[in-house]
Structures are given as C-alpha cells and as structure tokens.
Tab-separated table of C-alpha atoms in Angstrom:
chain	number	residue	atom	x	y	z
A	7	MET	CA	106.644	90.284	272.123
A	8	ARG	CA	107.991	89.467	275.536
A	9	TRP	CA	109.076	85.890	274.708
A	10	PRO	CA	111.522	86.739	271.907
A	11	VAL	CA	113.213	89.289	274.205
A	12	LEU	CA	113.440	86.711	277.035
A	13	ALA	CA	114.892	84.114	274.670
A	14	LEU	CA	117.506	86.652	273.544
A	15	LEU	CA	118.501	87.432	277.129
A	16	LEU	CA	118.832	83.721	277.961
A	17	ALA	CA	121.000	83.263	274.927
A	18	LEU	CA	123.402	85.909	276.250
A	19	LEU	CA	124.007	83.934	279.522
A	20	PRO	CA	127.270	81.944	279.754
A	21	ALA	CA	126.819	78.354	278.691
A	22	MET	CA	127.059	75.682	281.441
A	23	PRO	CA	128.831	72.453	280.569
A	24	ALA	CA	126.399	69.619	279.994
A	25	HIS	CA	128.333	67.351	282.327
A	26	GLY	CA	128.641	69.866	285.167
A	27	GLY	CA	126.072	68.100	287.342
A	28	ASP	CA	127.604	64.705	286.715
A	29	PHE	CA	131.054	65.993	287.610
A	30	ALA	CA	129.822	67.381	290.932
A	31	LEU	CA	128.047	64.139	291.801
A	32	CYS	CA	131.025	62.002	290.819
A	33	GLU	CA	133.518	64.064	292.804
A	34	GLN	CA	131.556	65.183	295.839
A	35	SER	CA	128.505	63.016	296.475
A	36	VAL	CA	128.602	60.789	299.549
A	37	ASP	CA	125.573	58.842	298.352
A	38	ALA	CA	126.830	55.737	296.539
A	39	GLU	CA	124.011	55.577	294.000
A	40	LEU	CA	124.204	59.282	293.132
A	41	LYS	CA	127.978	59.074	292.894
A	42	PHE	CA	127.714	56.068	290.592
A	43	ALA	CA	125.161	57.862	288.387
A	44	GLY	CA	127.342	60.951	288.099
A	45	CYS	CA	130.544	59.037	287.326
A	46	ASN	CA	128.685	56.799	284.906
A	47	GLY	CA	127.449	59.882	283.063
A	48	LEU	CA	131.019	61.171	282.775
A	49	VAL	CA	132.219	57.810	281.466
A	50	ALA	CA	129.484	57.853	278.808
A	51	ARG	CA	130.563	61.324	277.640
A	52	ASP	CA	134.317	60.824	277.899
A	53	PRO	CA	135.529	57.191	277.857
A	54	LYS	CA	139.117	58.407	278.349
A	55	LEU	CA	138.519	60.242	281.630
A	56	ALA	CA	140.501	58.223	284.194
A	57	GLU	CA	139.074	60.105	287.200
A	58	ALA	CA	135.548	59.106	286.177
A	59	PHE	CA	136.423	55.394	286.223
A	60	SER	CA	138.226	55.803	289.543
A	61	GLY	CA	135.239	57.589	291.084
A	62	ARG	CA	132.826	54.983	289.747
A	63	GLY	CA	134.995	52.290	291.302
A	64	LEU	CA	134.661	53.980	294.686
A	65	ALA	CA	130.877	54.020	294.294
A	66	LEU	CA	130.860	50.359	293.314
A	67	VAL	CA	132.773	49.424	296.482
A	68	ALA	CA	130.136	51.195	298.561
A	69	LEU	CA	127.455	49.279	296.661
A	70	GLY	CA	129.174	45.943	297.404
A	71	GLU	CA	130.485	45.400	293.851
A	72	THR	CA	134.153	45.106	294.803
A	73	GLU	CA	135.332	43.058	291.809
A	74	ARG	CA	133.668	45.464	289.359
A	75	ALA	CA	135.330	48.301	291.259
A	76	ILE	CA	138.741	46.673	290.793
A	77	ALA	CA	138.084	46.516	287.060
A	78	ASP	CA	137.281	50.263	287.011
A	79	TYR	CA	140.379	51.103	289.052
A	80	SER	CA	142.539	49.018	286.733
A	81	TYR	CA	141.136	50.745	283.650
A	82	ALA	CA	141.681	54.144	285.261
A	83	ILE	CA	145.327	53.222	285.918
A	84	SER	CA	145.739	52.112	282.310
A	85	LEU	CA	144.475	55.537	281.209
A	86	ASP	CA	146.586	57.446	283.747
A	87	PRO	CA	149.444	55.447	285.364
A	88	GLY	CA	150.092	58.366	287.714
A	89	LEU	CA	146.629	58.353	289.301
A	90	MET	CA	147.683	57.340	292.829
A	91	VAL	CA	144.167	57.391	294.274
A	92	ALA	CA	143.245	54.530	291.940
A	93	TYR	CA	146.233	52.472	293.165
A	94	TYR	CA	145.342	53.164	296.793
A	95	ASN	CA	141.644	52.337	296.436
A	96	ARG	CA	142.411	49.214	294.393
A	97	GLY	CA	144.787	48.074	297.155
A	98	LEU	CA	142.000	48.419	299.721
A	99	SER	CA	139.667	46.502	297.401
A	100	TYR	CA	142.196	43.682	297.078
A	101	LEU	CA	142.222	43.447	300.872
A	102	GLN	CA	138.424	43.096	300.848
A	103	ILE	CA	138.565	40.106	298.489
A	104	ASP	CA	141.443	38.501	300.448
A	105	GLU	CA	144.257	39.245	297.995
A	106	PRO	CA	146.806	40.901	300.310
A	107	ALA	CA	149.802	40.176	298.068
A	108	LEU	CA	148.238	42.218	295.253
A	109	ALA	CA	147.353	44.914	297.770
A	110	VAL	CA	151.020	45.184	298.814
A	111	GLU	CA	151.992	45.840	295.190
A	112	ASP	CA	149.506	48.706	294.894
A	113	PHE	CA	150.589	50.305	298.150
A	114	ASP	CA	154.211	49.912	297.059
A	115	SER	CA	153.337	51.936	293.954
A	116	VAL	CA	151.818	54.710	296.056
A	117	ILE	CA	154.762	54.787	298.487
A	118	ALA	CA	157.277	54.868	295.626
A	119	ARG	CA	155.553	57.943	294.164
A	120	SER	CA	154.487	59.547	297.485
A	121	PRO	CA	156.848	58.416	300.283
A	122	GLY	CA	155.223	60.819	302.724
A	123	ASP	CA	151.741	59.309	302.423
A	124	ALA	CA	150.885	57.898	305.862
A	125	THR	CA	147.704	56.239	304.587
A	126	ALA	CA	149.720	54.150	302.104
A	127	TYR	CA	151.950	52.844	304.907
A	128	ASN	CA	148.865	52.015	306.968
A	129	GLY	CA	147.328	50.139	304.028
A	130	ARG	CA	150.507	48.188	303.401
A	131	ALA	CA	150.747	47.368	307.112
A	132	LEU	CA	147.265	45.845	306.993
A	133	SER	CA	148.304	43.841	303.923
A	134	TYR	CA	151.462	42.570	305.624
A	135	ALA	CA	149.445	41.538	308.676
A	136	ALA	CA	147.039	39.596	306.443
A	137	LEU	CA	150.058	37.802	304.946
A	138	GLY	CA	151.376	36.888	308.404
A	139	LYS	CA	154.358	39.271	308.086
A	140	TYR	CA	153.816	40.812	311.494
A	141	ASP	CA	157.225	42.470	311.885
A	142	GLU	CA	156.857	44.266	308.537
A	143	ALA	CA	153.329	45.299	309.543
A	144	GLU	CA	154.544	46.747	312.854
A	145	ALA	CA	157.262	48.695	311.042
A	146	ASP	CA	154.775	50.210	308.572
A	147	PHE	CA	152.334	51.182	311.328
A	148	THR	CA	155.234	52.923	313.069
A	149	ARG	CA	156.127	54.826	309.871
A	150	ALA	CA	152.514	55.881	309.454
A	151	VAL	CA	152.253	57.429	312.938
A	152	ALA	CA	155.686	59.018	312.517
A	153	LEU	CA	154.422	60.789	309.385
A	154	ASP	CA	151.073	61.640	310.995
A	155	PRO	CA	151.153	61.633	314.834
A	156	ALA	CA	147.351	62.082	314.892
A	157	TYR	CA	146.624	59.074	312.663
A	158	ALA	CA	144.177	57.182	314.914
A	159	ARG	CA	143.709	54.190	312.581
A	160	ALA	CA	147.436	53.487	312.463
A	161	TYR	CA	147.612	53.545	316.271
A	162	VAL	CA	144.662	51.141	316.419
A	163	GLY	CA	146.389	48.843	313.907
A	164	ARG	CA	149.652	48.755	315.809
A	165	GLY	CA	147.819	48.410	319.110
A	166	SER	CA	145.835	45.456	317.772
A	167	LEU	CA	149.046	43.802	316.612
A	168	SER	CA	150.637	44.296	320.037
A	169	LEU	CA	147.482	42.952	321.671
A	170	SER	CA	147.634	39.766	319.594
A	171	ARG	CA	151.258	39.371	320.690
A	172	ARG	CA	150.146	39.697	324.328
A	173	LEU	CA	152.184	42.900	324.692
A	174	PHE	CA	149.430	44.503	326.716
A	175	ASP	CA	151.353	47.588	327.915
A	176	ALA	CA	152.371	48.574	324.377
A	177	ALA	CA	148.834	47.895	323.109
A	178	ARG	CA	147.238	50.059	325.809
A	179	ALA	CA	149.635	52.926	325.024
A	180	ASP	CA	148.687	52.856	321.330
A	181	PHE	CA	144.974	52.679	322.052
A	182	ASP	CA	145.331	55.678	324.374
A	183	LYS	CA	147.024	57.648	321.574
A	184	ALA	CA	144.269	56.652	319.163
A	185	LEU	CA	141.610	57.850	321.607
A	186	LYS	CA	143.460	61.117	322.093
A	187	ALA	CA	143.341	61.716	318.332
A	188	ASP	CA	139.808	60.302	317.907
A	189	PRO	CA	137.908	60.079	321.229
A	190	GLY	CA	134.960	58.275	319.637
A	191	ASN	CA	136.972	55.491	317.999
A	192	THR	CA	135.090	52.343	319.033
A	193	ASP	CA	137.938	49.997	317.998
A	194	ALA	CA	140.332	51.863	320.259
A	195	ILE	CA	137.856	51.795	323.160
A	196	LEU	CA	137.337	48.038	322.816
A	197	GLY	CA	141.039	47.328	322.314
A	198	ARG	CA	141.985	49.329	325.384
A	199	SER	CA	139.566	47.308	327.521
A	200	TYR	CA	141.221	44.076	326.379
A	201	ALA	CA	144.701	45.472	326.966
A	202	THR	CA	143.757	46.719	330.449
A	203	THR	CA	142.370	43.342	331.527
A	204	GLY	CA	145.196	41.411	329.834
A	205	THR	CA	142.875	39.280	327.710
A	206	LEU	CA	142.370	38.562	324.024
A	207	PRO	CA	139.109	38.604	322.049
A	208	VAL	CA	137.498	35.190	321.698
A	209	ASP	CA	138.134	34.992	317.943
A	210	ALA	CA	141.692	36.399	318.101
A	211	GLU	CA	144.788	34.273	317.668
A	212	ALA	CA	148.058	35.041	319.381
A	213	VAL	CA	150.888	35.777	316.943
A	214	ALA	CA	154.622	35.734	317.440
A	215	SER	CA	157.440	37.984	316.302
A	216	THR	CA	160.708	36.904	314.736
A	217	THR	CA	162.442	40.038	315.988
A	218	PRO	CA	161.977	42.044	319.214
A	219	LEU	CA	159.560	44.933	318.937
A	220	ALA	CA	160.946	48.429	319.334
A	221	SER	CA	157.828	49.419	321.250
A	222	GLU	CA	158.403	47.004	324.104
A	223	PRO	CA	161.636	45.363	325.334
A	224	GLU	CA	162.034	41.671	324.884
A	225	PRO	CA	161.455	39.845	328.189
A	226	ALA	CA	164.519	38.282	329.746
A	227	PRO	CA	164.597	34.490	329.575
A	228	ALA	CA	163.673	32.665	332.749
A	229	PRO	CA	166.654	31.128	334.591
A	230	VAL	CA	167.134	27.448	333.959
A	231	MET	CA	167.497	25.346	337.102
A	232	LEU	CA	169.891	22.493	336.423
A	233	GLN	CA	169.520	19.338	338.488
A	234	PRO	CA	172.760	17.725	339.762
A	235	LYS	CA	173.815	14.674	337.808
A	236	PRO	CA	173.463	11.401	339.690
A	237	LYS	CA	176.701	9.565	340.355
A	238	PRO	CA	177.333	6.555	338.170
A	239	LEU	CA	176.681	3.257	339.849
A	240	ALA	CA	180.303	2.119	339.440
A	241	THR	CA	181.577	4.794	341.828
A	242	LEU	CA	179.270	3.914	344.695
A	243	PRO	CA	181.002	2.138	347.606
A	244	ARG	CA	180.394	-1.555	347.630
A	245	VAL	CA	178.924	-3.006	350.789
A	246	VAL	CA	180.631	-6.249	351.836
A	247	ARG	CA	178.549	-8.400	354.096
A	248	PRO	CA	180.068	-11.273	356.198
A	249	VAL	CA	179.346	-14.746	354.924
A	250	ARG	CA	177.638	-16.978	357.432
A	251	THR	CA	178.275	-20.697	357.229
A	252	VAL	CA	175.390	-22.933	358.224
A	253	SER	CA	175.905	-26.635	358.982
A	254	LEU	CA	172.927	-28.764	358.041
A	255	LYS	CA	172.233	-32.160	359.607
A	256	LEU	CA	170.011	-34.511	357.710
A	257	ASP	CA	167.395	-36.451	359.601
A	258	LYS	CA	166.957	-39.962	358.299
A	259	ALA	CA	163.234	-39.671	358.804
A	260	LEU	CA	163.131	-36.848	356.236
A	261	VAL	CA	164.826	-38.870	353.505
A	262	VAL	CA	162.100	-39.913	351.111
A	263	ALA	CA	162.419	-42.384	348.300
A	264	PRO	CA	162.244	-40.856	344.837
A	265	ILE	CA	158.752	-40.542	343.377
A	266	LYS	CA	158.071	-42.289	340.130
A	267	VAL	CA	156.336	-40.065	337.600
A	268	ALA	CA	153.825	-41.843	335.389
A	269	LYS	CA	154.258	-41.217	331.686
A	270	PRO	CA	151.353	-39.386	329.987
A	271	VAL	CA	149.066	-41.430	327.830
A	272	VAL	CA	149.433	-40.393	324.213
A	273	THR	CA	146.283	-40.659	322.169
A	274	VAL	CA	146.807	-41.069	318.456
A	275	LYS	CA	144.216	-39.444	316.250
A	276	ALA	CA	143.058	-41.266	313.186
A	277	PRO	CA	144.365	-39.770	309.941
A	278	LYS	CA	141.965	-37.516	308.107
A	279	ALA	CA	140.372	-38.880	304.988
A	280	LYS	CA	141.856	-37.523	301.773
A	281	THR	CA	139.735	-35.013	299.966
A	282	THR	CA	139.099	-35.958	296.398
A	283	ALA	CA	139.547	-33.545	293.515
A	284	ALA	CA	135.823	-33.590	292.879
A	285	ALA	CA	135.116	-32.669	296.474
A	286	LYS	CA	137.631	-29.808	296.292
A	287	ALA	CA	136.044	-28.604	293.111
A	288	LYS	CA	132.651	-28.650	294.705
A	289	SER	CA	133.874	-26.750	297.788
A	290	VAL	CA	135.527	-24.031	295.676
A	291	TYR	CA	132.435	-23.421	293.575
A	292	ASP	CA	130.485	-20.344	294.475
A	293	ALA	CA	127.199	-19.707	292.721
A	294	SER	CA	127.567	-15.949	293.169
A	295	LEU	CA	130.564	-15.987	290.822
A	296	VAL	CA	128.257	-16.840	287.964
A	297	GLU	CA	126.375	-13.590	288.491
A	298	ARG	CA	129.453	-11.415	288.751
A	299	SER	CA	131.815	-12.797	286.133
A	300	CYS	CA	131.786	-14.135	282.566
A	301	ASN	CA	134.200	-16.983	283.446
A	302	ASN	CA	134.002	-19.479	286.258
A	303	TYR	CA	136.930	-20.813	288.221
A	304	GLN	CA	137.519	-23.564	285.574
A	305	GLY	CA	137.681	-21.098	282.685
A	306	GLU	CA	134.480	-22.314	281.090
A	307	PRO	CA	131.778	-20.027	279.740
A	308	CYS	CA	129.184	-18.831	282.198
A	309	GLY	CA	126.499	-21.041	280.694
A	310	ALA	CA	128.633	-24.145	281.294
A	311	VAL	CA	128.824	-23.593	285.064
A	312	SER	CA	126.721	-26.050	287.036
A	313	SER	CA	125.714	-25.899	290.640
A	314	LYS	CA	126.105	-29.631	290.998
C-alpha cells in the first residue's frame, strides 16, 4: 500500500519544465559541447526561440564551426531583430573569417541601439584596423576606454596600434593602463616590453596615420638645409691672358719632299653563280613540314611531297 501513497505525493509536487535542464546548459554552461547540447535541445522544442540559436552559435564558435555559428546568429536575428548579443557575436565571427567589412556593419547595429556599449566600440575598432582604417580604429579604442576606464582589452588594442606606428611613449602608457586594470594580461606585458625597448615584433608591419593622433603630438618637421645656388658661368670674371708671338725659322735641312702614297690594290671578287629555281625549291624544302602539316610549301597534298 505504500507505493500508491508515494505516487500520490509525487503527483502533488510542482511540475518542472521539461526543458529546464537544457535552458540552464544553454545559458550558463562554459563547456562548449554541453552548451551546444542544451541549446540544441531548446531549438528542437521551440524552433522560434531566438536566444537558443544565438547560444548555439556561441557554442559552435568554441567548437571551431565559425561559419555554422554565423548561420545560427543570422537566424536568431531574423527571429528577433533586437537581439544585440547576436549582432555582436556575429561581428566577432566575421572577424575570425576575415570579413571585417561585414563585422563593421554588425557593430554599427549594436552601437546604434546601445551607444554606451564599450565592447561594441572595441569590436568595431578591431574591424577598422583589419580594414587598414587606423585613424578610425584609434578613435573607437579611445571611445571604448572613455566609456569604461578599466577596459584592459581596449587599452591593449590602442597600445598595439600606437606600437605599430612607432609611437612608443603612447603605446607604453596604454599598456601600463591595461596592466593596472588586468595585471595578468599577457598581451599588455609583451607589448610593454616592445614599447620600452623601442622595437617592433618580427611579424609586425609599421602603419601610418593620415591625421595626427590625439594621444601623442605630431613631431615637428626636421629643418631643411638649403645649399647656396652656384653662380651662373656667364657672371664669372673672364681671365685674359697675354698673347705671346713666336717667330719660327725654318731649317732647310728639315724640309722634306712630299711622300708619295701608294694606292691600295683592289681585288675584284668573281660574281656569285645564280641560284636556279630548282635549287631554291630544294633549299626551302623541309621534310619535317610533311609531318606537321597537310600542305607543303607548294600547296600540294602531303602525299605529293617528295624529298628529292
């Protein structure tokens, strides 16, 4: 009789949603495979749940399936155009597959809806840097740290940009701020060592700016030393030297009779013998032409060509 009573008591307990475990895994799990399993379970139960597709996309990125993740983010956005986390994560995914222009569009969407989001400015700065728009990147890094003065990644980004521009003082200052906010940041530690020694990483390329950076004054141009122009030759004083007259006396013994020059002997070569038409025809003939072409030089069929 105990089992019917126990079954009745269990029936009186509040029902737990069937997808409760999947929801917890999808939202909170840091393990990529568990997160994927939880979000995938939610998608199977509710194909219209945008957050489930967005969470599954995040798991797919961790599993190395970036393009599949972009597809999930895009579908989540189609279900809920206001889901900013899907725009942000898709922008980062576009950066991973080397599509920075598309990443800029996604970060623009986040900034338009949430202008106080420092992470969106940092993401767009990375996208601008990948596009070679270094001034725009520097401006966005600056906005990010203005919104969040303890944003270590934004300081590292701006410091790296200054380092590539050989602005070592500005770079070292940003790396110091990053280390103050995050003492264990390895990128900041490495960047500061380069900035302190005034060197660039081996695989880094120096970049230029089209406008002066606000973080460091533009160096004054070096003075140009102009060389004096040489005077034109026409203005130089002319040196007049006295003319010396020399009287020459001829010695009769030195007068020599003119030498007769013998004319060269001209040898006349015998005219070359005329080449007959038959001889020319024979010299033009090439047996290899028979193998390569269906007509010989005389326009006859290949079988009519003779090697005679």
